[in-house]
PDB file of C-alpha atoms in Angstrom:
ATOM      1  CA  SER O   3      17.707  37.469   3.758  1.00 73.00           C
ATOM      2  CA  ALA O   4      14.228  38.627   4.694  1.00 82.00           C
ATOM      3  CA  VAL O   5      11.516  36.201   5.695  1.00 90.00           C
ATOM      4  CA  ILE O   6       8.122  37.284   4.422  1.00 94.00           C
ATOM      5  CA  SER O   7       4.747  35.877   5.377  1.00 96.00           C
ATOM      6  CA  GLN O   8       1.368  36.561   3.841  1.00 97.00           C
ATOM      7  CA  LYS O   9      -2.169  36.000   5.013  1.00 97.00           C
ATOM      8  CA  PRO O  10      -4.389  34.499   3.814  1.00 97.00           C
ATOM      9  CA  SER O  11      -2.550  31.971   1.688  1.00 95.00           C
ATOM     10  CA  ARG O  12      -5.622  31.499  -0.462  1.00 95.00           C
ATOM     11  CA  ASP O  13      -9.247  32.546  -0.572  1.00 97.00           C
ATOM     12  CA  ILE O  14     -12.344  32.121  -2.659  1.00 97.00           C
ATOM     13  CA  CYS O  15     -14.489  35.228  -2.753  1.00 97.00           C
ATOM     14  CA  GLN O  16     -17.762  36.345  -4.233  1.00 97.00           C
ATOM     15  CA  ARG O  17     -18.015  38.994  -6.884  1.00 97.00           C
ATOM     16  CA  GLY O  18     -18.434  42.496  -5.453  1.00 97.00           C
ATOM     17  CA  THR O  19     -16.739  41.791  -2.139  1.00 97.00           C
ATOM     18  CA  SER O  20     -13.319  42.962  -0.931  1.00 98.00           C
ATOM     19  CA  LEU O  21     -10.344  41.085   0.463  1.00 98.00           C
ATOM     20  CA  THR O  22      -7.442  42.453   2.477  1.00 98.00           C
ATOM     21  CA  ILE O  23      -4.111  40.680   2.180  1.00 98.00           C
ATOM     22  CA  GLN O  24      -1.504  41.092   4.888  1.00 98.00           C
ATOM     23  CA  CYS O  25       2.245  41.010   4.437  1.00 97.00           C
ATOM     24  CA  GLN O  26       4.665  40.720   7.353  1.00 97.00           C
ATOM     25  CA  VAL O  27       8.449  40.969   7.104  1.00 96.00           C
ATOM     26  CA  ASP O  28      10.813  39.781   9.815  1.00 95.00           C
ATOM     27  CA  SER O  29      13.022  42.858   9.503  1.00 93.00           C
ATOM     28  CA  GLN O  30      12.540  46.547   8.845  1.00 93.00           C
ATOM     29  CA  VAL O  31      12.524  47.466   5.177  1.00 91.00           C
ATOM     30  CA  THR O  32      12.115  50.791   3.493  1.00 89.00           C
ATOM     31  CA  MET O  33      10.259  49.669   0.401  1.00 89.00           C
ATOM     32  CA  MET O  34       7.646  46.998  -0.049  1.00 93.00           C
ATOM     33  CA  PHE O  35       6.102  46.035  -3.341  1.00 94.00           C
ATOM     34  CA  TRP O  36       2.862  44.386  -4.322  1.00 96.00           C
ATOM     35  CA  TYR O  37       2.723  42.252  -7.448  1.00 95.00           C
ATOM     36  CA  ARG O  38      -0.015  40.395  -9.247  1.00 96.00           C
ATOM     37  CA  GLN O  39       0.500  37.191 -11.180  1.00 94.00           C
ATOM     38  CA  GLN O  40      -2.466  36.234 -13.314  1.00 93.00           C
ATOM     39  CA  PRO O  41      -2.814  32.570 -14.270  1.00 88.00           C
ATOM     40  CA  GLY O  42       0.034  31.480 -16.517  1.00 86.00           C
ATOM     41  CA  GLN O  43       1.470  34.981 -16.663  1.00 90.00           C
ATOM     42  CA  SER O  44       4.474  36.843 -15.380  1.00 93.00           C
ATOM     43  CA  LEU O  45       4.523  39.164 -12.395  1.00 93.00           C
ATOM     44  CA  THR O  46       3.162  42.660 -12.767  1.00 93.00           C
ATOM     45  CA  LEU O  47       3.892  45.392 -10.269  1.00 92.00           C
ATOM     46  CA  ILE O  48       0.780  46.913  -8.731  1.00 96.00           C
ATOM     47  CA  ALA O  49       2.334  49.497  -6.436  1.00 94.00           C
ATOM     48  CA  THR O  50       5.235  50.458  -4.233  1.00 93.00           C
ATOM     49  CA  ALA O  51       4.482  51.027  -0.564  1.00 93.00           C
ATOM     50  CA  ASN O  52       6.709  53.242   1.548  1.00 87.00           C
ATOM     51  CA  GLN O  53       6.116  53.814   5.212  1.00 84.00           C
ATOM     52  CA  GLY O  54       4.725  57.241   5.987  1.00 81.00           C
ATOM     53  CA  SER O  55       3.630  58.118   2.481  1.00 83.00           C
ATOM     54  CA  GLU O  56       0.968  57.152   0.000  1.00 88.00           C
ATOM     55  CA  ALA O  57       1.651  54.176  -2.200  1.00 92.00           C
ATOM     56  CA  THR O  58       2.831  54.758  -5.751  1.00 92.00           C
ATOM     57  CA  TYR O  59       0.701  52.920  -8.293  1.00 95.00           C
ATOM     58  CA  GLU O  60       1.741  51.599 -11.680  1.00 91.00           C
ATOM     59  CA  SER O  61      -0.146  52.332 -14.845  1.00 90.00           C
ATOM     60  CA  GLY O  62      -3.428  50.449 -14.911  1.00 93.00           C
ATOM     61  CA  PHE O  63      -3.777  50.213 -11.136  1.00 96.00           C
ATOM     62  CA  VAL O  64      -5.638  52.732  -8.988  1.00 96.00           C
ATOM     63  CA  ILE O  65      -5.929  53.368  -5.295  1.00 96.00           C
ATOM     64  CA  ASP O  66      -9.712  52.954  -5.215  1.00 97.00           C
ATOM     65  CA  LYS O  67      -9.380  49.405  -6.514  1.00 97.00           C
ATOM     66  CA  PHE O  68      -6.210  48.425  -4.644  1.00 98.00           C
ATOM     67  CA  PRO O  69      -5.879  50.503  -1.479  1.00 97.00           C
ATOM     68  CA  ILE O  70      -2.627  49.873   0.354  1.00 96.00           C
ATOM     69  CA  SER O  71      -1.568  50.542   3.906  1.00 95.00           C
ATOM     70  CA  ARG O  72       1.974  50.717   5.248  1.00 95.00           C
ATOM     71  CA  PRO O  73       1.693  51.507   8.946  1.00 93.00           C
ATOM     72  CA  ASN O  74       5.276  50.550   9.853  1.00 93.00           C
ATOM     73  CA  LEU O  75       8.527  49.237   8.427  1.00 94.00           C
ATOM     74  CA  THR O  76       7.606  45.552   8.733  1.00 95.00           C
ATOM     75  CA  PHE O  77       3.988  45.385   7.610  1.00 96.00           C
ATOM     76  CA  SER O  78       1.728  46.236   4.701  1.00 96.00           C
ATOM     77  CA  THR O  79      -1.743  45.385   3.476  1.00 97.00           C
ATOM     78  CA  LEU O  80      -3.267  45.291   0.015  1.00 98.00           C
ATOM     79  CA  THR O  81      -7.023  45.340  -0.414  1.00 98.00           C
ATOM     80  CA  VAL O  82      -8.638  44.080  -3.594  1.00 98.00           C
ATOM     81  CA  SER O  83     -11.921  45.972  -3.735  1.00 98.00           C
ATOM     82  CA  ASN O  84     -15.208  45.244  -5.464  1.00 97.00           C
ATOM     83  CA  MET O  85     -13.772  42.049  -6.873  1.00 97.00           C
ATOM     84  CA  SER O  86     -14.627  40.504 -10.215  1.00 97.00           C
ATOM     85  CA  PRO O  87     -13.489  37.188 -11.711  1.00 96.00           C
ATOM     86  CA  GLU O  88     -10.766  39.099 -13.586  1.00 95.00           C
ATOM     87  CA  ASP O  89      -9.109  39.755 -10.225  1.00 97.00           C
ATOM     88  CA  SER O  90      -8.439  36.042  -9.773  1.00 96.00           C
ATOM     89  CA  SER O  91      -4.668  35.958  -9.428  1.00 96.00           C
ATOM     90  CA  ILE O  92      -1.811  35.326  -7.090  1.00 95.00           C
ATOM     91  CA  TYR O  93      -0.912  38.461  -5.154  1.00 97.00           C
ATOM     92  CA  LEU O  94       2.644  38.672  -3.856  1.00 95.00           C
ATOM     93  CA  CYS O  95       4.442  41.111  -1.659  1.00 95.00           C
ATOM     94  CA  SER O  96       8.138  41.674  -1.990  1.00 93.00           C
ATOM     95  CA  VAL O  97      10.917  43.720  -0.487  1.00 90.00           C
ATOM     96  CA  GLU O  98      13.637  45.634  -2.220  1.00 75.00           C
ATOM     97  CA  GLU O  99      16.209  42.877  -2.034  1.00 69.00           C
ATOM     98  CA  GLY O 100      14.072  40.729  -4.297  1.00 76.00           C
ATOM     99  CA  PHE O 101      12.585  38.382  -1.732  1.00 85.00           C
ATOM    100  CA  PHE O 102       8.980  37.400  -2.155  1.00 89.00           C
ATOM    101  CA  GLY O 103       6.292  36.263   0.165  1.00 91.00           C
ATOM    102  CA  PRO O 104       4.579  32.935  -0.536  1.00 91.00           C
ATOM    103  CA  GLY O 105       1.683  34.690  -2.239  1.00 94.00           C
ATOM    104  CA  THR O 106      -2.076  34.797  -1.780  1.00 96.00           C
ATOM    105  CA  ARG O 107      -4.010  32.783  -4.309  1.00 94.00           C
ATOM    106  CA  LEU O 108      -7.328  34.548  -4.902  1.00 96.00           C
ATOM    107  CA  THR O 109     -10.263  33.079  -6.785  1.00 96.00           C
ATOM    108  CA  VAL O 110     -13.271  35.270  -7.443  1.00 97.00           C
ATOM    109  CA  LEU O 111     -16.517  33.565  -8.385  1.00 96.00           C
TER     110      LEU O 111
ATOM    111  CA  GLY S  23       9.249  52.578 -19.926  1.00 64.00           C
ATOM    112  CA  GLN S  24      11.665  49.773 -19.392  1.00 70.00           C
ATOM    113  CA  GLN S  25      10.734  46.511 -21.064  1.00 85.00           C
ATOM    114  CA  VAL S  26      12.278  43.145 -20.419  1.00 92.00           C
ATOM    115  CA  MET S  27      11.913  40.503 -23.108  1.00 95.00           C
ATOM    116  CA  GLN S  28      12.600  36.861 -22.414  1.00 97.00           C
ATOM    117  CA  ILE S  29      12.910  33.943 -24.821  1.00 97.00           C
ATOM    118  CA  PRO S  30      11.976  31.229 -25.418  1.00 97.00           C
ATOM    119  CA  GLN S  31       8.545  31.114 -23.856  1.00 96.00           C
ATOM    120  CA  TYR S  32       8.664  27.343 -23.543  1.00 96.00           C
ATOM    121  CA  GLN S  33      11.379  24.715 -23.748  1.00 97.00           C
ATOM    122  CA  HIS S  34      10.991  20.967 -23.622  1.00 97.00           C
ATOM    123  CA  VAL S  35      14.178  18.938 -23.215  1.00 97.00           C
ATOM    124  CA  GLN S  36      15.178  15.392 -22.466  1.00 98.00           C
ATOM    125  CA  GLU S  37      16.883  14.861 -19.159  1.00 98.00           C
ATOM    126  CA  GLY S  38      20.616  15.404 -19.589  1.00 98.00           C
ATOM    127  CA  GLU S  39      20.275  18.007 -22.337  1.00 98.00           C
ATOM    128  CA  ASP S  40      21.295  21.598 -21.795  1.00 98.00           C
ATOM    129  CA  PHE S  41      18.922  24.547 -21.541  1.00 98.00           C
ATOM    130  CA  THR S  42      19.346  28.283 -22.005  1.00 98.00           C
ATOM    131  CA  THR S  43      16.962  31.191 -21.534  1.00 98.00           C
ATOM    132  CA  TYR S  44      17.740  34.720 -22.692  1.00 98.00           C
ATOM    133  CA  CYS S  45      16.687  38.072 -21.381  1.00 97.00           C
ATOM    134  CA  ASN S  46      16.935  41.472 -23.086  1.00 97.00           C
ATOM    135  CA  SER S  47      16.141  44.886 -21.694  1.00 94.00           C
ATOM    136  CA  SER S  48      15.220  47.988 -23.660  1.00 90.00           C
ATOM    137  CA  THR S  49      17.304  50.072 -21.264  1.00 90.00           C
ATOM    138  CA  THR S  50      20.527  49.667 -19.305  1.00 92.00           C
ATOM    139  CA  LEU S  51      19.944  47.916 -16.022  1.00 92.00           C
ATOM    140  CA  SER S  52      21.429  48.466 -12.610  1.00 91.00           C
ATOM    141  CA  ASN S  53      21.152  44.767 -11.949  1.00 91.00           C
ATOM    142  CA  ILE S  54      19.357  41.695 -13.147  1.00 94.00           C
ATOM    143  CA  GLN S  55      17.867  38.991 -11.032  1.00 93.00           C
ATOM    144  CA  TRP S  56      16.800  35.476 -11.846  1.00 96.00           C
ATOM    145  CA  TYR S  57      13.969  33.575 -10.235  1.00 94.00           C
ATOM    146  CA  LYS S  58      12.598  30.058 -10.431  1.00 96.00           C
ATOM    147  CA  GLN S  59       8.951  29.309  -9.893  1.00 94.00           C
ATOM    148  CA  ARG S  60       7.787  25.761  -9.510  1.00 93.00           C
ATOM    149  CA  PRO S  61       4.200  24.938 -10.514  1.00 88.00           C
ATOM    150  CA  GLY S  62       1.934  26.141  -7.731  1.00 84.00           C
ATOM    151  CA  GLY S  63       4.758  27.926  -5.959  1.00 87.00           C
ATOM    152  CA  HIS S  64       6.014  31.472  -5.661  1.00 84.00           C
ATOM    153  CA  PRO S  65       9.111  32.928  -7.310  1.00 88.00           C
ATOM    154  CA  VAL S  66      12.304  31.940  -5.546  1.00 88.00           C
ATOM    155  CA  PHE S  67      15.318  34.177  -5.863  1.00 88.00           C
ATOM    156  CA  LEU S  68      18.259  32.483  -7.576  1.00 94.00           C
ATOM    157  CA  ILE S  69      20.860  35.159  -8.114  1.00 93.00           C
ATOM    158  CA  GLN S  70      21.560  38.809  -8.773  1.00 91.00           C
ATOM    159  CA  LEU S  71      24.096  40.090 -11.296  1.00 95.00           C
ATOM    160  CA  VAL S  72      25.386  43.617 -10.966  1.00 93.00           C
ATOM    161  CA  LYS S  73      28.636  44.033 -12.883  1.00 96.00           C
ATOM    162  CA  SER S  74      29.066  44.398 -16.608  1.00 96.00           C
ATOM    163  CA  GLY S  75      30.154  41.082 -18.117  1.00 97.00           C
ATOM    164  CA  GLU S  76      29.617  39.242 -14.842  1.00 97.00           C
ATOM    165  CA  VAL S  77      29.404  35.460 -14.857  1.00 98.00           C
ATOM    166  CA  LYS S  78      28.230  33.477 -11.862  1.00 97.00           C
ATOM    167  CA  LYS S  79      27.797  29.764 -11.396  1.00 97.00           C
ATOM    168  CA  GLN S  80      25.618  27.754  -9.087  1.00 96.00           C
ATOM    169  CA  LYS S  81      26.380  24.069  -9.613  1.00 97.00           C
ATOM    170  CA  ARG S  82      24.878  23.316 -13.042  1.00 98.00           C
ATOM    171  CA  LEU S  83      23.503  26.838 -13.523  1.00 98.00           C
ATOM    172  CA  THR S  84      25.552  29.566 -15.208  1.00 98.00           C
ATOM    173  CA  PHE S  85      24.340  33.161 -15.239  1.00 98.00           C
ATOM    174  CA  GLN S  86      25.750  35.908 -17.445  1.00 98.00           C
ATOM    175  CA  PHE S  87      25.235  39.641 -17.550  1.00 97.00           C
ATOM    176  CA  GLY S  88      26.093  41.366 -20.807  1.00 97.00           C
ATOM    177  CA  GLU S  89      28.801  43.971 -21.222  1.00 96.00           C
ATOM    178  CA  ALA S  90      26.207  46.665 -21.894  1.00 96.00           C
ATOM    179  CA  LYS S  91      24.106  45.521 -18.909  1.00 95.00           C
ATOM    180  CA  LYS S  92      21.087  45.125 -21.163  1.00 95.00           C
ATOM    181  CA  ASN S  93      21.008  41.382 -21.614  1.00 96.00           C
ATOM    182  CA  SER S  94      21.471  38.255 -19.584  1.00 98.00           C
ATOM    183  CA  SER S  95      21.280  34.506 -19.885  1.00 98.00           C
ATOM    184  CA  LEU S  96      20.755  31.487 -17.692  1.00 98.00           C
ATOM    185  CA  HIS S  97      22.254  28.214 -18.848  1.00 98.00           C
ATOM    186  CA  ILE S  98      21.571  24.868 -17.223  1.00 98.00           C
ATOM    187  CA  THR S  99      23.963  22.034 -18.013  1.00 98.00           C
ATOM    188  CA  ALA S 100      22.679  18.468 -18.085  1.00 98.00           C
ATOM    189  CA  THR S 101      19.126  19.187 -16.989  1.00 98.00           C
ATOM    190  CA  GLN S 102      17.392  17.076 -14.370  1.00 97.00           C
ATOM    191  CA  THR S 103      13.689  16.606 -13.717  1.00 96.00           C
ATOM    192  CA  THR S 104      14.086  18.772 -10.625  1.00 96.00           C
ATOM    193  CA  ASP S 105      14.868  21.704 -12.921  1.00 97.00           C
ATOM    194  CA  VAL S 106      11.246  21.823 -14.084  1.00 97.00           C
ATOM    195  CA  GLY S 107       9.603  25.201 -13.573  1.00 97.00           C
ATOM    196  CA  THR S 108       9.396  28.683 -14.964  1.00 97.00           C
ATOM    197  CA  TYR S 109      12.511  30.821 -14.951  1.00 98.00           C
ATOM    198  CA  PHE S 110      12.024  34.568 -14.796  1.00 96.00           C
ATOM    199  CA  CYS S 111      14.536  37.300 -15.296  1.00 96.00           C
ATOM    200  CA  ALA S 112      13.818  40.652 -13.697  1.00 94.00           C
ATOM    201  CA  GLY S 113      15.526  43.916 -14.454  1.00 92.00           C
ATOM    202  CA  GLY S 114      16.231  46.101 -11.484  1.00 84.00           C
ATOM    203  CA  ASN S 115      17.312  49.592 -10.617  1.00 74.00           C
ATOM    204  CA  SER S 116      18.641  50.185  -7.148  1.00 64.00           C
ATOM    205  CA  GLY S 117      15.851  50.686  -4.651  1.00 61.00           C
ATOM    206  CA  TYR S 118      13.069  50.196  -7.155  1.00 68.00           C
ATOM    207  CA  ALA S 119      10.770  47.392  -8.031  1.00 76.00           C
ATOM    208  CA  LEU S 120      11.620  44.728 -10.534  1.00 85.00           C
ATOM    209  CA  ASN S 121      10.452  44.571 -14.122  1.00 89.00           C
ATOM    210  CA  PHE S 122       9.861  40.917 -14.910  1.00 93.00           C
ATOM    211  CA  GLY S 123      10.236  39.121 -18.191  1.00 95.00           C
ATOM    212  CA  LYS S 124       7.428  36.800 -19.224  1.00 95.00           C
ATOM    213  CA  GLY S 125       9.409  33.770 -18.159  1.00 96.00           C
ATOM    214  CA  THR S 126      10.575  30.570 -19.801  1.00 97.00           C
ATOM    215  CA  SER S 127       8.751  27.414 -18.826  1.00 97.00           C
ATOM    216  CA  LEU S 128      11.064  24.425 -18.794  1.00 97.00           C
ATOM    217  CA  LEU S 129       9.793  20.896 -19.047  1.00 97.00           C
ATOM    218  CA  VAL S 130      12.252  18.048 -18.585  1.00 97.00           C
ATOM    219  CA  THR S 131      11.254  14.521 -19.482  1.00 96.00           C
ATOM    220  CA  PRO S 132      13.192  11.517 -18.188  1.00 93.00           C
TER     221      PRO S 132
END
């Protein structure tokens, strides 16, 4: 099983700013996924991040708002840009075997 | 696109009663996974079902995957207060991301 860590674990941010979330996996994985879980809701896939190629975004999510990096097989970042209160959510990274990181709880004021 | 429906949305039981949550997909799945999320926590992987008609048990939890690989269920026998949380099913296709159901929130009162 993969062990996944995320940083930061939580943050409170001001409207209009950006936050970069880091995801580290203890083993090499081909595919990494970023999910969003809005308060009281299920998980929604934002994008799939493969090393060496651009991320693939799901409907309703765009690269300008959620730029993703995948510099190697154990690491990825998700940036939430120009934040608004509607971006307040838990952001989770995951790997293809279904293991999730602990999540980043974001509150935008 | 693939949709995964999960019912009920909420379930409140007395400790010792049984509980079942159901999951239905609009398309045939490669596999289905079940997760438990405690309040304030992140989803924790419980199990993956791959074979048509598969049944797996984990102590008081029984997981089933339908013959057509489009539906699944999670049954908890004799619930305990430690079972409280939201149970999500997630439909998967090999190598791709998961499509989550909306979850069933279980409340167990002593």
